[in-house]
Amino acid sequence: MSMQAWKILASAAAVAFTAAAGPALAADPIKIGSFLSATGPASFLGDPEKKVLEKYVAEYNKAGGVAGRKIELVLYDDAGAADKASSFVKRLIENDKVDLIIGGSTTGTTMAAVPLVEAAGMPFVSLAGAVVIVEPVKKWVFKTPHTDRMAAEKIFADMKKKGITKYAMISENAGFGKSGHDETLKVQANYGMTLVADETYAPKDPDVTAQLTKIKNTAGVQAVINWGFGQSPAVVTKNYKQLGVAAPLYQSHGVASKDYIKLAGDASEGVRLPAAGLVVADQLPATDMQKAVCAKFQKEYQADFKAEASTFAGHAFDGLQMALAAISRAGSTDKAKVRDEIEKTSGYIGTGGTVHMSATDHMGLNLSAFHMVEIKKGDFALSD
Amino acid sequence: MLSAFLQFLISGVTVGAIYALCGLGFSIIYNASHVINFAQGEFIMIGAMTAVSLVEAGVPMPLAILLAILVTMAVGVLLEKLAVEPARKASVTTLIIITIGASIFLRGLAQEVWDKNFHKMDPFSGDTPINLFGAVLMPQTLWVLGTALLVILLLAWFFNRTLEGKAMLATSFNPLAAQLMGINTKRVLMLSFGLSAALGAVGGIVITPITFTAYDNGIMLGLKGFSAAVLGGLGNGFGAVAGGLIVGIAEAMAAGYLSSAYKDAVAFVIILLVLVFLPNGLFGRKGTERV
Amino acid sequence: MSGLSRWAGLGALAIFLAALPQALPNNYYVDVAVLACFNAIICVGLNLLIGYAGQISLGHAGFFGLGAYASAVLVNSYGWPPLLALLAGAAIVGLMAFAIARPVLKLKGHYLAMATLGIGIIISIVINTEAGITGGPDGIAAGPFSIGSFKLAGERDWYWLMAGLLLATVWLATNLVDSPVGRALRALHGSEVGAEVVGVDTARYKVMVFVVSAVIASVAGSLFAHYTPQLTPTKADFFKSIELVTMVVFGGMASTFGAIVGAAFLTMLPQVLTVFEDYEPVILGGIMMGTMIFMPKGLVPTIAALFNRRRP
């Protein structure tokens, strides 16, 4: 991609520092550290995140870096294990002496890093979903993805519109599924919802018809929510169709990628889920400020990796942009200043929505960042 | 709730047949060498991934399946030649670590040769559910069951009626005596790896329309296959199938009637209880092993 | 190992452990050393079982995890002092190991592997599922380790504690190996029938070793719960169990120092292999296979044999 094209796509903040770059100074590079679950059970998240960080750091460097300094990315693969993550975070802080950390694909790996970055005073942008990461607010910790609680709220809001009050839940007994399950239970009362059947399964289970049969035979189930990612939601969706369960099926934002539709095939027809603007970028109204950002990102990602960008790829993109913009505004890599600038991020338009951070909100997204989509004819269709 | 029970049973048989096919591979290698190959799950994955990628590349399904089986067999034979045979005299524990190393190696290789995404394969005869007294059965389940049955019959014929098979059994029973009788025990070992790799590939391909496949799918299938083989009694093909079905049905019944969170634990508790009372599994016997 | 060389070995290990921190430039390296100590302690215990008693365990991470979660839950949710929680964890694990030892250790070879694997998996399923108590897949934080007003802080403090504990564990293990019990153990690995013929109660010894190695794993787990910022169920799972067995076999079965070398080597290896990025598993698997093919007895015994051969 040419430097020209890059400038156009970059958000307002990015443009500001690209312009300020000018002739490269012989300064030390900005060191960005990262630990991601690029392999292992959460590679679904970590792999696209890694691709995005590597790609865009290279892009920034081609464009002259940030504030005249090149960017150096130090990236480790924690394979989804929290103890490996904490070792790598120590390595990033103590040995690589990075200026800022973007990473933590899962809530477990993120929470392993939190005490370390807090103690070291290291700005940290997490790419994981759970609410606990930013609630209560931790001084040095920020996150880019929507929370699973927001996804649950979005689903409930949609159910409420349809007059549904009793629902069943089937969730994966691993990090994402468990956390989504728990957050759903926490907010159900706000929407007047009652859980009538609660089932789980293991991430690699080849068949979940036993659990779904139980749900099917439970009286009064008006809708079913599935929490999980990877292959399991596709297995659930297929089995759901095979059993001919009549109630509508809701998936989480964890399946918001074309891979899910490809795997589940026709069975995914009619499934509803909350998703970031990224997956329906072309359907957003022209007035939606996210439209251009998402479309550009999607196009570039596909050009490089021959696959559709998932929302997880988008989280890494947003994290990198916000972090570099903050460094640019701070005019240095002084950790305290960079932290303050990240906290002042306001009006950044990313793939996940428009971000307004504050001292009390280290995520800065609200429910409007989510769209309700329905799968129609093998594609996501906006259905707000 | 007869239909619910029937549905749990079908779910259990579906899953159980998958475990059974995976368990059979463990049994063959054990029969020939008393080695437990912890890379058996990777054979399953390689078979499935090769077939899927060939089909995606436009190769007709039957040819893709045949090629996938051959590729996996080659991997199995290479593994035996390069890693297992040189360490033939090492202890059982050392061999276990070698095959675990092999599984990490093959998984890492698969992640580079292919990718980390999930892949699907179309069911062999459509996906219209068959209705059985209010419960539904997918045609692919019949394929899995039929394949398992066919494999057992073929294995029984192979071990009892062919010279190669008899040589394999003899080697397992007493390698030295077999060698003295003029049996090439090295060849037998190689043959057993090739055979179980082929079997793994067949299993992997037949189950993919149900389970999908990815570079790391071999771990869970290998673990469950091993459990099935041990529960049934190592070296006993019929036992591996029975073991697989018991584990699968136990999981489904536990999910249906007890708690889905503890379904895997229930299966392992059953295995433990069986082993306490039958230390050689359900159908395993010391000494003479027949299929 | 004779009495003299035992003390020489222990002394050499003590000097090495005392000198090591001087060579470590920053806390990251100290952290890796601490993790190596944790693994080494568990492996020395596990080696008693695998190397000397000839009994494989593919579920040892379960005991490690039980100890870790006993500490994390008792300290975090019930406000117990860490030391008391550690002892309670060790007692629970010891009793549990004792209860299951007899029926399980009756099994042989791969059947024993299956049984221990099953027990380990059941433990990890319980930890993963009972999220209300254990925090589930996202884990739980046990907080710092403190005795009274003394609080253990920083990697270096931890290093001294774990290095000391490693020495104590090695001392315990070598004593066990050289005692009459130990000789019985070695007899077991050789021939169980033979040992019984000469009047060794093999079952009793096997049970004892099983319990000792489980308790060592539990104590290490309890401390680990305080060392790690976030304890997650992956520490108790099947992969961790396999990793521990690999360390023991890699370093050399029936060699206490082999277990330490194996643990240290395989703790450091992934840190070194990060430069290979996506090829890391291929290289790790290759190294595991290569070492075991060319050194089937493990690193330390093979190298020791090489030295002995050179000596006149």
PDB file of C-alpha atoms in Angstrom, chain B residues 38-215:
ATOM      1  CA  PHE B  38       0.598 -40.422  21.621  1.00  0.00           C
ATOM      2  CA  ALA B  39       0.817 -38.941  18.131  1.00  0.00           C
ATOM      3  CA  GLN B  40      -2.161 -41.077  17.025  1.00  0.00           C
ATOM      4  CA  GLY B  41      -4.406 -38.008  17.357  1.00  0.00           C
ATOM      5  CA  GLU B  42      -2.140 -36.180  14.927  1.00  0.00           C
ATOM      6  CA  PHE B  43      -2.641 -38.946  12.332  1.00  0.00           C
ATOM      7  CA  ILE B  44      -6.365 -38.284  12.630  1.00  0.00           C
ATOM      8  CA  MET B  45      -5.804 -34.563  12.185  1.00  0.00           C
ATOM      9  CA  ILE B  46      -3.381 -34.955   9.257  1.00  0.00           C
ATOM     10  CA  GLY B  47      -5.782 -37.251   7.436  1.00  0.00           C
ATOM     11  CA  ALA B  48      -8.647 -34.825   7.892  1.00  0.00           C
ATOM     12  CA  MET B  49      -6.662 -31.675   7.089  1.00  0.00           C
ATOM     13  CA  THR B  50      -5.127 -33.202   3.950  1.00  0.00           C
ATOM     14  CA  ALA B  51      -8.497 -34.370   2.678  1.00  0.00           C
ATOM     15  CA  VAL B  52     -10.151 -31.036   3.445  1.00  0.00           C
ATOM     16  CA  SER B  53      -7.443 -28.973   1.774  1.00  0.00           C
ATOM     17  CA  LEU B  54      -7.458 -31.192  -1.309  1.00  0.00           C
ATOM     18  CA  VAL B  55     -11.238 -30.921  -1.602  1.00  0.00           C
ATOM     19  CA  GLU B  56     -10.973 -27.137  -1.158  1.00  0.00           C
ATOM     20  CA  ALA B  57      -8.405 -27.135  -3.957  1.00  0.00           C
ATOM     21  CA  GLY B  58     -10.913 -28.816  -6.245  1.00  0.00           C
ATOM     22  CA  VAL B  59      -9.794 -32.442  -6.107  1.00  0.00           C
ATOM     23  CA  PRO B  60     -12.777 -34.832  -6.307  1.00  0.00           C
ATOM     24  CA  MET B  61     -13.698 -36.220  -2.895  1.00  0.00           C
ATOM     25  CA  PRO B  62     -12.857 -39.935  -3.438  1.00  0.00           C
ATOM     26  CA  LEU B  63      -9.434 -39.091  -4.848  1.00  0.00           C
ATOM     27  CA  ALA B  64      -8.822 -36.569  -2.062  1.00  0.00           C
ATOM     28  CA  ILE B  65      -9.650 -39.202   0.535  1.00  0.00           C
ATOM     29  CA  LEU B  66      -7.353 -41.749  -1.048  1.00  0.00           C
ATOM     30  CA  LEU B  67      -4.487 -39.263  -1.273  1.00  0.00           C
ATOM     31  CA  ALA B  68      -5.054 -38.166   2.315  1.00  0.00           C
ATOM     32  CA  ILE B  69      -4.815 -41.750   3.524  1.00  0.00           C
ATOM     33  CA  LEU B  70      -1.586 -42.265   1.569  1.00  0.00           C
ATOM     34  CA  VAL B  71      -0.058 -39.036   2.884  1.00  0.00           C
ATOM     35  CA  THR B  72      -0.903 -39.978   6.460  1.00  0.00           C
ATOM     36  CA  MET B  73       0.492 -43.469   5.982  1.00  0.00           C
ATOM     37  CA  ALA B  74       3.721 -41.947   4.735  1.00  0.00           C
ATOM     38  CA  VAL B  75       3.873 -39.742   7.841  1.00  0.00           C
ATOM     39  CA  GLY B  76       3.254 -42.798  10.024  1.00  0.00           C
ATOM     40  CA  VAL B  77       5.977 -44.845   8.361  1.00  0.00           C
ATOM     41  CA  LEU B  78       8.424 -41.931   8.533  1.00  0.00           C
ATOM     42  CA  LEU B  79       7.675 -41.464  12.204  1.00  0.00           C
ATOM     43  CA  GLU B  80       8.370 -45.125  12.833  1.00  0.00           C
ATOM     44  CA  LYS B  81      11.566 -45.156  10.763  1.00  0.00           C
ATOM     45  CA  LEU B  82      13.045 -41.927  12.085  1.00  0.00           C
ATOM     46  CA  ALA B  83      11.859 -41.765  15.664  1.00  0.00           C
ATOM     47  CA  VAL B  84      10.528 -45.026  17.034  1.00  0.00           C
ATOM     48  CA  GLU B  85      12.786 -47.648  15.495  1.00  0.00           C
ATOM     49  CA  PRO B  86      16.069 -46.006  16.566  1.00  0.00           C
ATOM     50  CA  ALA B  87      14.748 -45.965  20.141  1.00  0.00           C
ATOM     51  CA  ARG B  88      13.298 -49.448  20.005  1.00  0.00           C
ATOM     52  CA  LYS B  89      15.256 -50.631  23.035  1.00  0.00           C
ATOM     53  CA  ALA B  90      14.386 -47.637  25.219  1.00  0.00           C
ATOM     54  CA  SER B  91      11.940 -47.891  28.105  1.00  0.00           C
ATOM     55  CA  VAL B  92       8.189 -47.537  27.682  1.00  0.00           C
ATOM     56  CA  THR B  93       8.291 -44.121  29.359  1.00  0.00           C
ATOM     57  CA  THR B  94      10.997 -42.887  26.997  1.00  0.00           C
ATOM     58  CA  LEU B  95       8.929 -44.042  24.025  1.00  0.00           C
ATOM     59  CA  ILE B  96       5.930 -42.208  25.420  1.00  0.00           C
ATOM     60  CA  ILE B  97       7.954 -38.997  25.552  1.00  0.00           C
ATOM     61  CA  ILE B  98       9.201 -39.556  21.990  1.00  0.00           C
ATOM     62  CA  THR B  99       5.672 -39.905  20.667  1.00  0.00           C
ATOM     63  CA  ILE B 100       4.553 -36.868  22.692  1.00  0.00           C
ATOM     64  CA  GLY B 101       7.437 -34.953  21.108  1.00  0.00           C
ATOM     65  CA  ALA B 102       6.264 -36.213  17.741  1.00  0.00           C
ATOM     66  CA  SER B 103       2.740 -34.986  18.388  1.00  0.00           C
ATOM     67  CA  ILE B 104       3.993 -31.482  19.270  1.00  0.00           C
ATOM     68  CA  PHE B 105       6.204 -31.548  16.183  1.00  0.00           C
ATOM     69  CA  LEU B 106       3.441 -32.652  13.815  1.00  0.00           C
ATOM     70  CA  ARG B 107       0.977 -30.164  15.270  1.00  0.00           C
ATOM     71  CA  GLY B 108       3.502 -27.373  14.808  1.00  0.00           C
ATOM     72  CA  LEU B 109       4.128 -28.484  11.263  1.00  0.00           C
ATOM     73  CA  ALA B 110       0.418 -28.638  10.462  1.00  0.00           C
ATOM     74  CA  GLN B 111      -0.013 -25.094  11.721  1.00  0.00           C
ATOM     75  CA  GLU B 112       2.620 -23.969   9.202  1.00  0.00           C
ATOM     76  CA  VAL B 113       1.623 -26.197   6.268  1.00  0.00           C
ATOM     77  CA  TRP B 114      -2.046 -25.273   6.603  1.00  0.00           C
ATOM     78  CA  ASP B 115      -3.301 -22.639   9.037  1.00  0.00           C
ATOM     79  CA  LYS B 116      -4.916 -22.230  12.437  1.00  0.00           C
ATOM     80  CA  ASN B 117      -8.465 -21.980  11.098  1.00  0.00           C
ATOM     81  CA  PHE B 118     -11.267 -24.505  11.340  1.00  0.00           C
ATOM     82  CA  HIS B 119     -12.250 -26.364   8.219  1.00  0.00           C
ATOM     83  CA  LYS B 120     -15.360 -28.251   7.238  1.00  0.00           C
ATOM     84  CA  MET B 121     -16.246 -31.084   4.936  1.00  0.00           C
ATOM     85  CA  ASP B 122     -19.652 -31.822   3.467  1.00  0.00           C
ATOM     86  CA  PRO B 123     -21.463 -34.884   4.810  1.00  0.00           C
ATOM     87  CA  PHE B 124     -21.118 -37.906   2.507  1.00  0.00           C
ATOM     88  CA  SER B 125     -24.826 -38.391   2.022  1.00  0.00           C
ATOM     89  CA  GLY B 126     -26.493 -35.099   2.779  1.00  0.00           C
ATOM     90  CA  ASP B 127     -27.587 -33.589   6.049  1.00  0.00           C
ATOM     91  CA  THR B 128     -31.256 -34.431   6.165  1.00  0.00           C
ATOM     92  CA  PRO B 129     -31.876 -35.870   9.635  1.00  0.00           C
ATOM     93  CA  ILE B 130     -33.413 -39.346   9.880  1.00  0.00           C
ATOM     94  CA  ASN B 131     -36.346 -39.397  12.283  1.00  0.00           C
ATOM     95  CA  LEU B 132     -36.415 -42.274  14.782  1.00  0.00           C
ATOM     96  CA  PHE B 133     -39.360 -42.284  17.198  1.00  0.00           C
ATOM     97  CA  GLY B 134     -39.058 -38.546  17.771  1.00  0.00           C
ATOM     98  CA  ALA B 135     -35.287 -38.476  17.912  1.00  0.00           C
ATOM     99  CA  VAL B 136     -33.061 -37.490  15.014  1.00  0.00           C
ATOM    100  CA  LEU B 137     -30.061 -39.280  13.582  1.00  0.00           C
ATOM    101  CA  MET B 138     -27.673 -37.743  11.066  1.00  0.00           C
ATOM    102  CA  PRO B 139     -26.691 -39.881   8.064  1.00  0.00           C
ATOM    103  CA  GLN B 140     -23.017 -39.163   8.754  1.00  0.00           C
ATOM    104  CA  THR B 141     -23.322 -41.007  12.081  1.00  0.00           C
ATOM    105  CA  LEU B 142     -24.187 -44.128  10.108  1.00  0.00           C
ATOM    106  CA  TRP B 143     -21.060 -43.595   8.023  1.00  0.00           C
ATOM    107  CA  VAL B 144     -18.950 -43.380  11.161  1.00  0.00           C
ATOM    108  CA  LEU B 145     -20.539 -46.486  12.660  1.00  0.00           C
ATOM    109  CA  GLY B 146     -20.310 -48.400   9.395  1.00  0.00           C
ATOM    110  CA  THR B 147     -16.664 -47.469   8.999  1.00  0.00           C
ATOM    111  CA  ALA B 148     -15.860 -48.612  12.535  1.00  0.00           C
ATOM    112  CA  LEU B 149     -17.631 -51.924  11.871  1.00  0.00           C
ATOM    113  CA  LEU B 150     -15.882 -52.431   8.555  1.00  0.00           C
ATOM    114  CA  VAL B 151     -12.521 -51.647  10.119  1.00  0.00           C
ATOM    115  CA  ILE B 152     -13.029 -54.239  12.870  1.00  0.00           C
ATOM    116  CA  LEU B 153     -13.984 -56.896  10.326  1.00  0.00           C
ATOM    117  CA  LEU B 154     -11.006 -56.064   8.142  1.00  0.00           C
ATOM    118  CA  LEU B 155      -8.689 -56.114  11.144  1.00  0.00           C
ATOM    119  CA  ALA B 156     -10.061 -59.460  12.323  1.00  0.00           C
ATOM    120  CA  TRP B 157      -9.472 -60.861   8.867  1.00  0.00           C
ATOM    121  CA  PHE B 158      -6.024 -59.320   8.686  1.00  0.00           C
ATOM    122  CA  PHE B 159      -4.798 -60.580  12.049  1.00  0.00           C
ATOM    123  CA  ASN B 160      -6.303 -64.053  11.815  1.00  0.00           C
ATOM    124  CA  ARG B 161      -6.137 -64.898   8.145  1.00  0.00           C
ATOM    125  CA  THR B 162      -3.097 -63.217   6.633  1.00  0.00           C
ATOM    126  CA  LEU B 163       0.552 -64.010   7.119  1.00  0.00           C
ATOM    127  CA  GLU B 164       1.403 -60.377   7.778  1.00  0.00           C
ATOM    128  CA  GLY B 165      -1.236 -60.123  10.478  1.00  0.00           C
ATOM    129  CA  LYS B 166      -0.176 -63.329  12.150  1.00  0.00           C
ATOM    130  CA  ALA B 167       3.422 -62.125  12.067  1.00  0.00           C
ATOM    131  CA  MET B 168       2.306 -58.960  13.800  1.00  0.00           C
ATOM    132  CA  LEU B 169       0.530 -60.831  16.562  1.00  0.00           C
ATOM    133  CA  ALA B 170       3.489 -63.149  16.972  1.00  0.00           C
ATOM    134  CA  THR B 171       5.839 -60.186  17.272  1.00  0.00           C
ATOM    135  CA  SER B 172       3.668 -58.616  19.924  1.00  0.00           C
ATOM    136  CA  PHE B 173       3.538 -61.868  21.872  1.00  0.00           C
ATOM    137  CA  ASN B 174       7.258 -62.559  21.810  1.00  0.00           C
ATOM    138  CA  PRO B 175       9.521 -60.428  19.621  1.00  0.00           C
ATOM    139  CA  LEU B 176      12.586 -62.624  20.046  1.00  0.00           C
ATOM    140  CA  ALA B 177      10.815 -65.866  19.247  1.00  0.00           C
ATOM    141  CA  ALA B 178       9.163 -64.183  16.282  1.00  0.00           C
ATOM    142  CA  GLN B 179      12.518 -63.059  15.001  1.00  0.00           C
ATOM    143  CA  LEU B 180      13.917 -66.556  15.400  1.00  0.00           C
ATOM    144  CA  MET B 181      11.001 -67.878  13.396  1.00  0.00           C
ATOM    145  CA  GLY B 182      12.142 -65.684  10.547  1.00  0.00           C
ATOM    146  CA  ILE B 183       9.709 -62.828  11.005  1.00  0.00           C
ATOM    147  CA  ASN B 184      11.148 -59.452  10.098  1.00  0.00           C
ATOM    148  CA  THR B 185      10.104 -57.620  13.271  1.00  0.00           C
ATOM    149  CA  LYS B 186      11.312 -54.256  12.000  1.00  0.00           C
ATOM    150  CA  ARG B 187       9.046 -54.589   9.011  1.00  0.00           C
ATOM    151  CA  VAL B 188       6.167 -55.549  11.281  1.00  0.00           C
ATOM    152  CA  LEU B 189       6.673 -52.433  13.375  1.00  0.00           C
ATOM    153  CA  MET B 190       6.753 -50.258  10.277  1.00  0.00           C
ATOM    154  CA  LEU B 191       3.659 -51.947   8.945  1.00  0.00           C
ATOM    155  CA  SER B 192       1.803 -51.351  12.201  1.00  0.00           C
ATOM    156  CA  PHE B 193       2.569 -47.625  12.116  1.00  0.00           C
ATOM    157  CA  GLY B 194       1.522 -47.391   8.490  1.00  0.00           C
ATOM    158  CA  LEU B 195      -1.671 -49.275   9.207  1.00  0.00           C
ATOM    159  CA  SER B 196      -2.642 -47.258  12.253  1.00  0.00           C
ATOM    160  CA  ALA B 197      -1.826 -44.011  10.449  1.00  0.00           C
ATOM    161  CA  ALA B 198      -4.116 -45.089   7.621  1.00  0.00           C
ATOM    162  CA  LEU B 199      -6.767 -45.978  10.146  1.00  0.00           C
ATOM    163  CA  GLY B 200      -6.342 -42.617  11.873  1.00  0.00           C
ATOM    164  CA  ALA B 201      -6.727 -40.862   8.522  1.00  0.00           C
ATOM    165  CA  VAL B 202      -9.878 -42.823   7.663  1.00  0.00           C
ATOM    166  CA  GLY B 203     -11.337 -41.986  11.057  1.00  0.00           C
ATOM    167  CA  GLY B 204     -10.369 -38.342  10.782  1.00  0.00           C
ATOM    168  CA  ILE B 205     -11.964 -38.008   7.363  1.00  0.00           C
ATOM    169  CA  VAL B 206     -15.232 -39.768   8.213  1.00  0.00           C
ATOM    170  CA  ILE B 207     -15.784 -37.695  11.369  1.00  0.00           C
ATOM    171  CA  THR B 208     -14.877 -34.294   9.921  1.00  0.00           C
ATOM    172  CA  PRO B 209     -18.392 -33.591   8.559  1.00  0.00           C
ATOM    173  CA  ILE B 210     -19.540 -33.847  12.209  1.00  0.00           C
ATOM    174  CA  THR B 211     -16.646 -32.369  14.175  1.00  0.00           C
ATOM    175  CA  PHE B 212     -14.901 -30.003  11.724  1.00  0.00           C
ATOM    176  CA  THR B 213     -11.131 -30.087  11.784  1.00  0.00           C
ATOM    177  CA  ALA B 214      -8.191 -27.857  12.701  1.00  0.00           C
ATOM    178  CA  TYR B 215      -4.485 -28.242  13.347  1.00  0.00           C
TER     179      TYR B 215
END
